[in-house]
CSV table of C-alpha atoms in Angstrom, one decimal:
chain,number,residue,atom,x,y,z
Q,1,UNK,CA,61.0,62.8,-44.2
Q,2,UNK,CA,60.2,66.3,-42.7
Q,3,UNK,CA,61.2,65.1,-39.1
Q,4,UNK,CA,64.3,63.4,-40.2
Q,5,UNK,CA,65.4,66.6,-41.9
Q,6,UNK,CA,64.5,68.8,-38.9
Q,7,UNK,CA,66.5,66.4,-36.7
Q,8,UNK,CA,69.4,66.9,-39.3
Q,9,UNK,CA,69.1,70.5,-39.1
Q,10,UNK,CA,69.0,70.6,-35.3
Q,11,UNK,CA,70.3,67.8,-32.8
Q,12,UNK,CA,72.5,66.3,-35.7
Q,13,UNK,CA,73.8,69.7,-37.3
Q,14,UNK,CA,77.6,69.1,-38.3
Q,15,UNK,CA,76.8,65.8,-39.9
Q,16,UNK,CA,77.1,65.9,-43.8
Q,17,UNK,CA,77.2,63.3,-46.6
Q,18,UNK,CA,78.9,63.4,-50.1
Q,19,UNK,CA,78.3,60.6,-53.1
Q,20,UNK,CA,80.5,59.7,-55.9
Q,21,UNK,CA,83.5,61.0,-54.0
Q,22,UNK,CA,86.7,59.8,-56.1
Q,23,UNK,CA,87.4,57.3,-58.8
Q,24,UNK,CA,86.5,54.1,-56.9
Q,25,UNK,CA,88.4,51.7,-59.0
Q,26,UNK,CA,91.8,53.2,-57.7
Q,27,UNK,CA,90.7,52.9,-54.0
Q,28,UNK,CA,89.7,49.2,-54.6
Q,29,UNK,CA,92.9,48.5,-56.2
Q,30,UNK,CA,95.0,50.3,-53.3
Q,31,UNK,CA,93.0,48.4,-50.8
Q,32,UNK,CA,93.6,44.9,-52.3
Q,33,UNK,CA,97.1,45.7,-52.9
Q,34,UNK,CA,97.6,46.3,-49.0
Q,35,UNK,CA,95.2,43.5,-47.9
Q,36,UNK,CA,97.9,41.6,-46.3
Q,37,UNK,CA,98.4,44.5,-43.9
Q,38,UNK,CA,94.9,43.8,-42.5
Q,39,UNK,CA,95.0,42.0,-39.0
Q,40,UNK,CA,92.5,40.1,-37.0
Q,41,UNK,CA,92.7,42.6,-34.2
Q,42,UNK,CA,92.6,41.7,-30.4
Q,43,UNK,CA,91.2,44.5,-28.4
Q,44,UNK,CA,91.4,45.4,-24.7
Q,45,UNK,CA,88.6,47.5,-24.5
Q,46,UNK,CA,88.5,47.8,-20.7
Q,47,UNK,CA,92.2,48.6,-20.2
Q,48,UNK,CA,95.5,46.9,-19.1
Q,49,UNK,CA,94.9,43.6,-17.1
Q,50,UNK,CA,91.6,42.9,-18.4
Q,51,UNK,CA,90.2,40.3,-20.8
Q,52,UNK,CA,91.2,40.6,-24.6
Q,53,UNK,CA,88.4,40.5,-27.0
Q,54,UNK,CA,88.5,39.4,-30.8
Q,55,UNK,CA,86.4,41.6,-33.1
Q,56,UNK,CA,84.7,40.7,-36.6
Q,57,UNK,CA,86.4,43.5,-38.1
Q,58,UNK,CA,89.9,43.5,-39.5
Q,59,UNK,CA,92.0,46.7,-39.7
Q,60,UNK,CA,95.3,48.5,-40.5
Q,61,UNK,CA,96.4,52.2,-40.0
Q,62,UNK,CA,98.1,54.4,-42.5
Q,63,UNK,CA,99.4,57.7,-41.6
Q,64,UNK,CA,102.5,60.0,-41.2
Q,65,UNK,CA,105.7,58.4,-40.1
Q,66,UNK,CA,106.1,57.2,-36.6
Q,67,UNK,CA,102.1,57.9,-35.9
Q,68,UNK,CA,100.1,55.3,-33.7
Q,69,UNK,CA,96.5,55.4,-32.8
Q,70,UNK,CA,95.0,53.9,-29.6
Q,71,UNK,CA,91.7,51.9,-30.2
Q,72,UNK,CA,89.7,50.1,-27.7
Q,73,UNK,CA,92.7,49.3,-25.5
Q,74,UNK,CA,94.9,48.6,-28.6
Q,75,UNK,CA,97.7,50.7,-29.8
Q,76,UNK,CA,98.0,50.3,-33.8
Q,77,UNK,CA,100.9,51.4,-35.6
Q,78,UNK,CA,100.8,52.9,-38.9
Q,79,UNK,CA,102.0,51.9,-42.5
Q,80,UNK,CA,103.1,54.7,-45.0
Q,81,UNK,CA,100.6,56.3,-46.9
Q,82,UNK,CA,99.5,54.5,-50.0
Q,83,UNK,CA,99.5,56.9,-52.9
Q,84,UNK,CA,95.8,56.5,-53.7
Q,85,UNK,CA,94.7,56.8,-50.1
Q,86,UNK,CA,96.9,60.0,-49.7
Q,87,UNK,CA,95.2,61.2,-52.8
Q,88,UNK,CA,91.8,60.5,-51.1
Q,89,UNK,CA,93.0,62.5,-48.1
Q,90,UNK,CA,93.5,65.5,-49.9
Q,91,UNK,CA,90.1,65.3,-51.7
Q,92,UNK,CA,88.3,64.9,-48.2
Q,93,UNK,CA,90.5,67.7,-46.7
Q,94,UNK,CA,89.5,70.2,-49.2
Q,95,UNK,CA,85.8,69.1,-48.8
Q,96,UNK,CA,86.2,69.4,-45.1
Q,97,UNK,CA,87.3,72.9,-45.4
Q,98,UNK,CA,84.4,73.9,-47.4
Q,99,UNK,CA,81.8,72.2,-45.1
Q,100,UNK,CA,83.5,73.8,-42.1
Q,101,UNK,CA,83.1,77.2,-43.7
Q,102,UNK,CA,79.2,76.6,-44.5
Q,103,UNK,CA,78.8,75.4,-40.9
Q,104,UNK,CA,80.7,78.7,-39.5
Q,105,UNK,CA,78.2,80.9,-41.6
Q,106,UNK,CA,75.1,79.0,-40.4
Q,107,UNK,CA,76.1,79.2,-36.8
Q,108,UNK,CA,77.0,82.9,-36.8
Q,109,UNK,CA,73.9,83.8,-38.5
Q,110,UNK,CA,72.2,82.4,-35.5
Q,111,UNK,CA,74.4,84.4,-33.2
Q,112,UNK,CA,76.0,81.2,-32.0
Q,113,UNK,CA,79.9,80.7,-31.6
Q,114,UNK,CA,81.5,79.6,-34.9
Q,115,UNK,CA,83.6,76.5,-35.5
Q,116,UNK,CA,87.0,75.9,-33.9
Q,117,UNK,CA,88.3,72.9,-35.7
Q,118,UNK,CA,90.5,72.8,-38.9
Q,119,UNK,CA,90.6,70.7,-41.9
Q,120,UNK,CA,93.5,68.4,-41.5
Q,121,UNK,CA,93.9,64.6,-41.0
Q,122,UNK,CA,97.2,62.6,-39.9
Q,123,UNK,CA,96.0,59.2,-39.9
Q,124,UNK,CA,93.6,56.8,-41.6
Q,125,UNK,CA,92.0,53.9,-39.9
Q,126,UNK,CA,91.1,51.3,-42.5
Q,127,UNK,CA,88.5,48.9,-41.5
Q,128,UNK,CA,87.0,45.8,-43.3
Q,129,UNK,CA,83.7,44.5,-42.0
Q,130,UNK,CA,81.8,41.6,-43.4
Q,131,UNK,CA,78.3,40.7,-42.9
Q,132,UNK,CA,78.0,37.8,-40.3
Q,133,UNK,CA,75.5,35.6,-38.4
Q,134,UNK,CA,76.9,36.3,-35.2
Q,135,UNK,CA,76.8,40.0,-35.2
Q,136,UNK,CA,75.1,41.8,-32.1
Q,137,UNK,CA,71.4,42.9,-32.9
Q,138,UNK,CA,70.9,46.6,-32.6
Q,139,UNK,CA,68.4,47.5,-29.8
Q,140,UNK,CA,66.8,50.4,-31.6
Q,141,UNK,CA,66.2,48.6,-34.9
Q,142,UNK,CA,65.8,45.2,-36.5
Q,143,UNK,CA,69.5,45.5,-37.9
Q,144,UNK,CA,72.9,44.2,-36.7
Q,145,UNK,CA,75.9,46.1,-35.8
Q,146,UNK,CA,79.5,45.6,-36.5
Q,147,UNK,CA,80.8,48.0,-33.9
Q,148,UNK,CA,79.5,49.0,-30.8
Q,149,UNK,CA,78.1,52.7,-30.1
Q,150,UNK,CA,80.9,54.8,-29.5
Q,151,UNK,CA,82.4,58.4,-29.9
Q,152,UNK,CA,86.1,58.5,-31.1
Q,153,UNK,CA,88.8,59.1,-28.6
Q,154,UNK,CA,92.4,60.5,-28.6
Q,155,UNK,CA,91.5,63.1,-31.2
Q,156,UNK,CA,92.4,66.7,-31.3
Q,157,UNK,CA,89.5,68.5,-29.8
Q,158,UNK,CA,86.9,70.0,-32.6
Q,159,UNK,CA,88.8,68.0,-35.4
Q,160,UNK,CA,86.4,66.7,-38.1
Q,161,UNK,CA,86.2,63.0,-38.7
Q,162,UNK,CA,86.0,62.0,-42.3
Q,163,UNK,CA,84.8,58.4,-43.4
Q,164,UNK,CA,84.7,57.2,-46.9
Q,165,UNK,CA,83.5,53.8,-47.8
Q,166,UNK,CA,83.6,51.5,-50.6
Q,167,UNK,CA,81.4,48.1,-50.6
Q,168,UNK,CA,82.5,45.1,-52.5
Q,169,UNK,CA,80.8,41.6,-53.1
Q,170,UNK,CA,77.2,42.0,-53.3
Q,171,UNK,CA,74.6,44.1,-51.4
Q,172,UNK,CA,75.1,47.5,-50.5
Q,173,UNK,CA,73.0,47.2,-47.3
Q,174,UNK,CA,74.9,49.1,-44.9
Q,175,UNK,CA,74.3,52.3,-42.9
Q,176,UNK,CA,75.5,54.7,-40.2
Q,177,UNK,CA,73.7,55.4,-37.2
Q,178,UNK,CA,73.9,58.5,-35.0
Q,179,UNK,CA,72.6,59.2,-31.6
Q,180,UNK,CA,72.8,62.2,-29.2
Q,181,UNK,CA,75.3,61.7,-26.2
Q,182,UNK,CA,76.2,65.0,-24.5
Q,183,UNK,CA,79.8,65.3,-23.6
Q,184,UNK,CA,80.5,61.7,-24.8
Q,185,UNK,CA,84.0,63.0,-25.8
Q,186,UNK,CA,86.1,66.3,-25.9
Q,187,UNK,CA,86.3,69.2,-23.5
Q,188,UNK,CA,83.5,70.0,-21.0
Q,189,UNK,CA,82.4,73.2,-22.6
Q,190,UNK,CA,79.3,75.0,-23.9
Q,191,UNK,CA,77.8,73.1,-27.1
Q,192,UNK,CA,77.7,75.3,-30.4
Q,193,UNK,CA,74.0,74.2,-30.7
Q,194,UNK,CA,71.2,73.3,-28.4
Q,195,UNK,CA,71.2,69.4,-28.6
Q,196,UNK,CA,67.8,67.8,-27.5
Q,197,UNK,CA,68.8,64.7,-25.4
Q,198,UNK,CA,65.6,63.2,-26.1
Q,199,UNK,CA,66.2,63.4,-30.0
Q,200,UNK,CA,65.7,59.9,-31.5
Q,201,UNK,CA,68.5,58.0,-33.1
Q,202,UNK,CA,68.7,58.3,-36.9
Q,203,UNK,CA,70.4,56.1,-39.6
Q,204,UNK,CA,71.5,57.1,-42.9
Q,205,UNK,CA,71.9,54.5,-45.7
Q,206,UNK,CA,75.2,55.0,-47.8
Q,207,UNK,CA,76.0,53.7,-51.3
Q,208,UNK,CA,79.4,52.7,-52.2
Q,209,UNK,CA,81.8,55.4,-53.1
Q,210,UNK,CA,80.2,57.9,-50.4
Q,211,UNK,CA,81.8,59.9,-47.5
Q,212,UNK,CA,80.3,61.2,-44.4
Q,213,UNK,CA,81.7,64.1,-42.1
Q,214,UNK,CA,81.4,64.6,-38.2
Q,215,UNK,CA,82.4,68.2,-38.3
Q,216,UNK,CA,83.9,70.4,-35.5
Q,217,UNK,CA,82.3,69.4,-32.0
Q,218,UNK,CA,80.1,66.8,-33.5
Q,219,UNK,CA,81.8,64.1,-31.9
Q,220,UNK,CA,82.1,65.7,-28.7
Q,221,UNK,CA,78.1,65.1,-28.3
Q,222,UNK,CA,77.3,62.2,-30.3
Q,223,UNK,CA,77.8,58.6,-30.8
Q,224,UNK,CA,77.7,56.5,-34.0
Q,225,UNK,CA,77.7,52.8,-35.1
Q,226,UNK,CA,77.6,51.0,-38.5
Q,227,UNK,CA,74.6,48.7,-39.0
Q,228,UNK,CA,73.7,46.1,-41.8
Q,229,UNK,CA,70.7,43.8,-42.5
Q,230,UNK,CA,70.7,40.2,-40.6
Q,231,UNK,CA,70.4,38.9,-44.1
Q,232,UNK,CA,73.8,40.4,-45.3
Q,233,UNK,CA,76.5,37.5,-45.0
Q,234,UNK,CA,78.6,38.4,-48.1
Q,235,UNK,CA,79.4,41.8,-48.9
Q,236,UNK,CA,82.6,43.6,-47.4
Q,237,UNK,CA,82.3,47.3,-46.3
Q,238,UNK,CA,85.9,49.1,-46.4
Q,239,UNK,CA,85.8,52.1,-44.2
Q,240,UNK,CA,88.6,54.7,-44.4
Q,241,UNK,CA,88.3,56.9,-41.4
Q,242,UNK,CA,90.5,60.0,-41.4
Q,243,UNK,CA,91.3,61.6,-38.2
Q,244,UNK,CA,93.7,64.2,-36.7
Q,245,UNK,CA,95.4,63.0,-33.4
Q,246,UNK,CA,96.2,64.9,-30.5
Q,247,UNK,CA,99.9,65.0,-29.1
Q,248,UNK,CA,101.4,62.3,-27.5
Q,249,UNK,CA,100.9,59.5,-30.0
Q,250,UNK,CA,103.8,59.4,-32.2
Q,251,UNK,CA,107.1,57.5,-31.6
Q,252,UNK,CA,108.7,60.6,-32.1
Q,253,UNK,CA,107.2,62.2,-28.8
Q,254,UNK,CA,107.8,59.2,-27.1
Q,255,UNK,CA,111.6,59.0,-27.9
Q,256,UNK,CA,112.0,62.7,-27.0
Q,257,UNK,CA,110.7,61.9,-23.5
Q,258,UNK,CA,113.2,59.0,-23.4
Q,259,UNK,CA,116.2,61.3,-24.5
Q,260,UNK,CA,115.0,63.9,-21.7
Q,261,UNK,CA,114.9,61.2,-19.0
Q,262,UNK,CA,118.2,59.7,-20.0
Q,263,UNK,CA,119.8,63.3,-19.9
Q,264,UNK,CA,118.7,63.9,-16.5
Q,265,UNK,CA,120.2,60.5,-15.1
Q,266,UNK,CA,122.7,62.4,-12.9
Q,267,UNK,CA,119.9,63.9,-11.1
Q,268,UNK,CA,118.6,62.2,-7.9
Q,269,UNK,CA,115.4,62.4,-5.6
Q,270,UNK,CA,112.0,60.7,-5.3
Q,271,UNK,CA,110.4,62.7,-7.9
Q,272,UNK,CA,112.9,62.0,-10.4
Q,273,UNK,CA,112.7,58.2,-9.7
Q,274,UNK,CA,108.9,58.3,-10.0
Q,275,UNK,CA,109.0,60.0,-13.3
Q,276,UNK,CA,111.6,57.5,-14.5
Q,277,UNK,CA,109.6,54.6,-13.5
Q,278,UNK,CA,106.4,55.9,-14.8
Q,279,UNK,CA,108.0,56.3,-18.4
Q,280,UNK,CA,109.4,52.9,-18.2
Q,281,UNK,CA,106.1,51.4,-17.5
Q,282,UNK,CA,104.5,53.5,-20.3
Q,283,UNK,CA,107.3,52.4,-22.7
Q,284,UNK,CA,106.9,48.7,-21.9
Q,285,UNK,CA,103.0,48.5,-21.4
Q,286,UNK,CA,101.8,50.9,-23.9
Q,287,UNK,CA,104.2,50.6,-26.6
Q,288,UNK,CA,106.3,47.2,-26.6
Q,289,UNK,CA,103.8,45.1,-25.4
Q,290,UNK,CA,101.1,46.7,-27.7
Q,291,UNK,CA,103.4,46.1,-30.6
Q,292,UNK,CA,104.0,42.3,-30.1
Q,293,UNK,CA,100.5,41.4,-28.7
Q,294,UNK,CA,99.3,41.7,-32.3
Q,295,UNK,CA,101.1,38.5,-33.4
Q,296,UNK,CA,104.3,37.6,-35.4
Q,297,UNK,CA,102.5,38.4,-38.7
Q,298,UNK,CA,101.8,41.9,-37.5
Q,299,UNK,CA,105.5,42.1,-36.4
Q,300,UNK,CA,106.8,40.8,-39.7
Q,301,UNK,CA,104.9,43.1,-41.9
Q,302,UNK,CA,105.4,46.3,-39.9
Q,303,UNK,CA,108.9,46.0,-38.7
Q,304,UNK,CA,110.7,46.5,-41.9
Q,305,UNK,CA,109.2,50.0,-42.0
Q,306,UNK,CA,109.3,50.8,-38.3
Q,307,UNK,CA,112.7,49.3,-37.8
Q,308,UNK,CA,114.2,51.3,-40.4
Q,309,UNK,CA,112.7,54.6,-39.0
Q,310,UNK,CA,113.8,53.7,-35.4
Q,311,UNK,CA,117.2,53.1,-36.4
Q,312,UNK,CA,117.4,56.7,-38.2
Q,313,UNK,CA,116.0,58.4,-35.2
């Protein structure tokens, strides 16, 4: 217990946990009402032109209008915020602000730089994970992993990641595992704490209606995964991951670039043609194909919301 706490205070500083976060019945009711939006995703983790891979996790994205999120090579398109999820976002935003203030004071007391991030979220990736016989075993434990070790990408640097979880249908045998991975994401700058590369991985069992936070630059220098028992083949874990994206991932920003390109059609030259072709390639491969590759059901569910917004724009 002492060594575990020592790890949290040093190499894993910036990780925090809350329990009994909100009225869980409202969140569960909201998730059940949007269950039709969850898709059995095909991801393309190694980039365009490589093999697609199916996952054991179904997902949907909620967020600000026109927002998208690139996940393992798959661009996801958001649904409007459900009321209960929007309320949860505000709760986690306020809590994040308090945690960042505490972290700032702790670091400055040691003479280290303070925090650079802010308490703000513009998307929520909602995952539904179910215990399964075919989940991969984790190399550092006797548990199984539902998602591989990773650091979240395409986020605003120093932005906090807040994850709320609710567990349905039986056992609460789920945990989040963390390990040190210097410069896994984010800017190649000096770390705010002295992270020991040989620090052991740790795992934290989290009950239903709890949340954990990866504060400030934690995601830059750590990776995480979600683990469950090999005996768990019935319970479902819903995770609602709130993030703040960096610029360039909204349809508004894409259309602005297209409008600028159209306004320059009267210009000529190899540089102009190269930029136009680059934008056309991105529009087709990173947006249109990414929308339709997720299937007819995905298109039928999302197009009523997106088509209306596109016409307005």
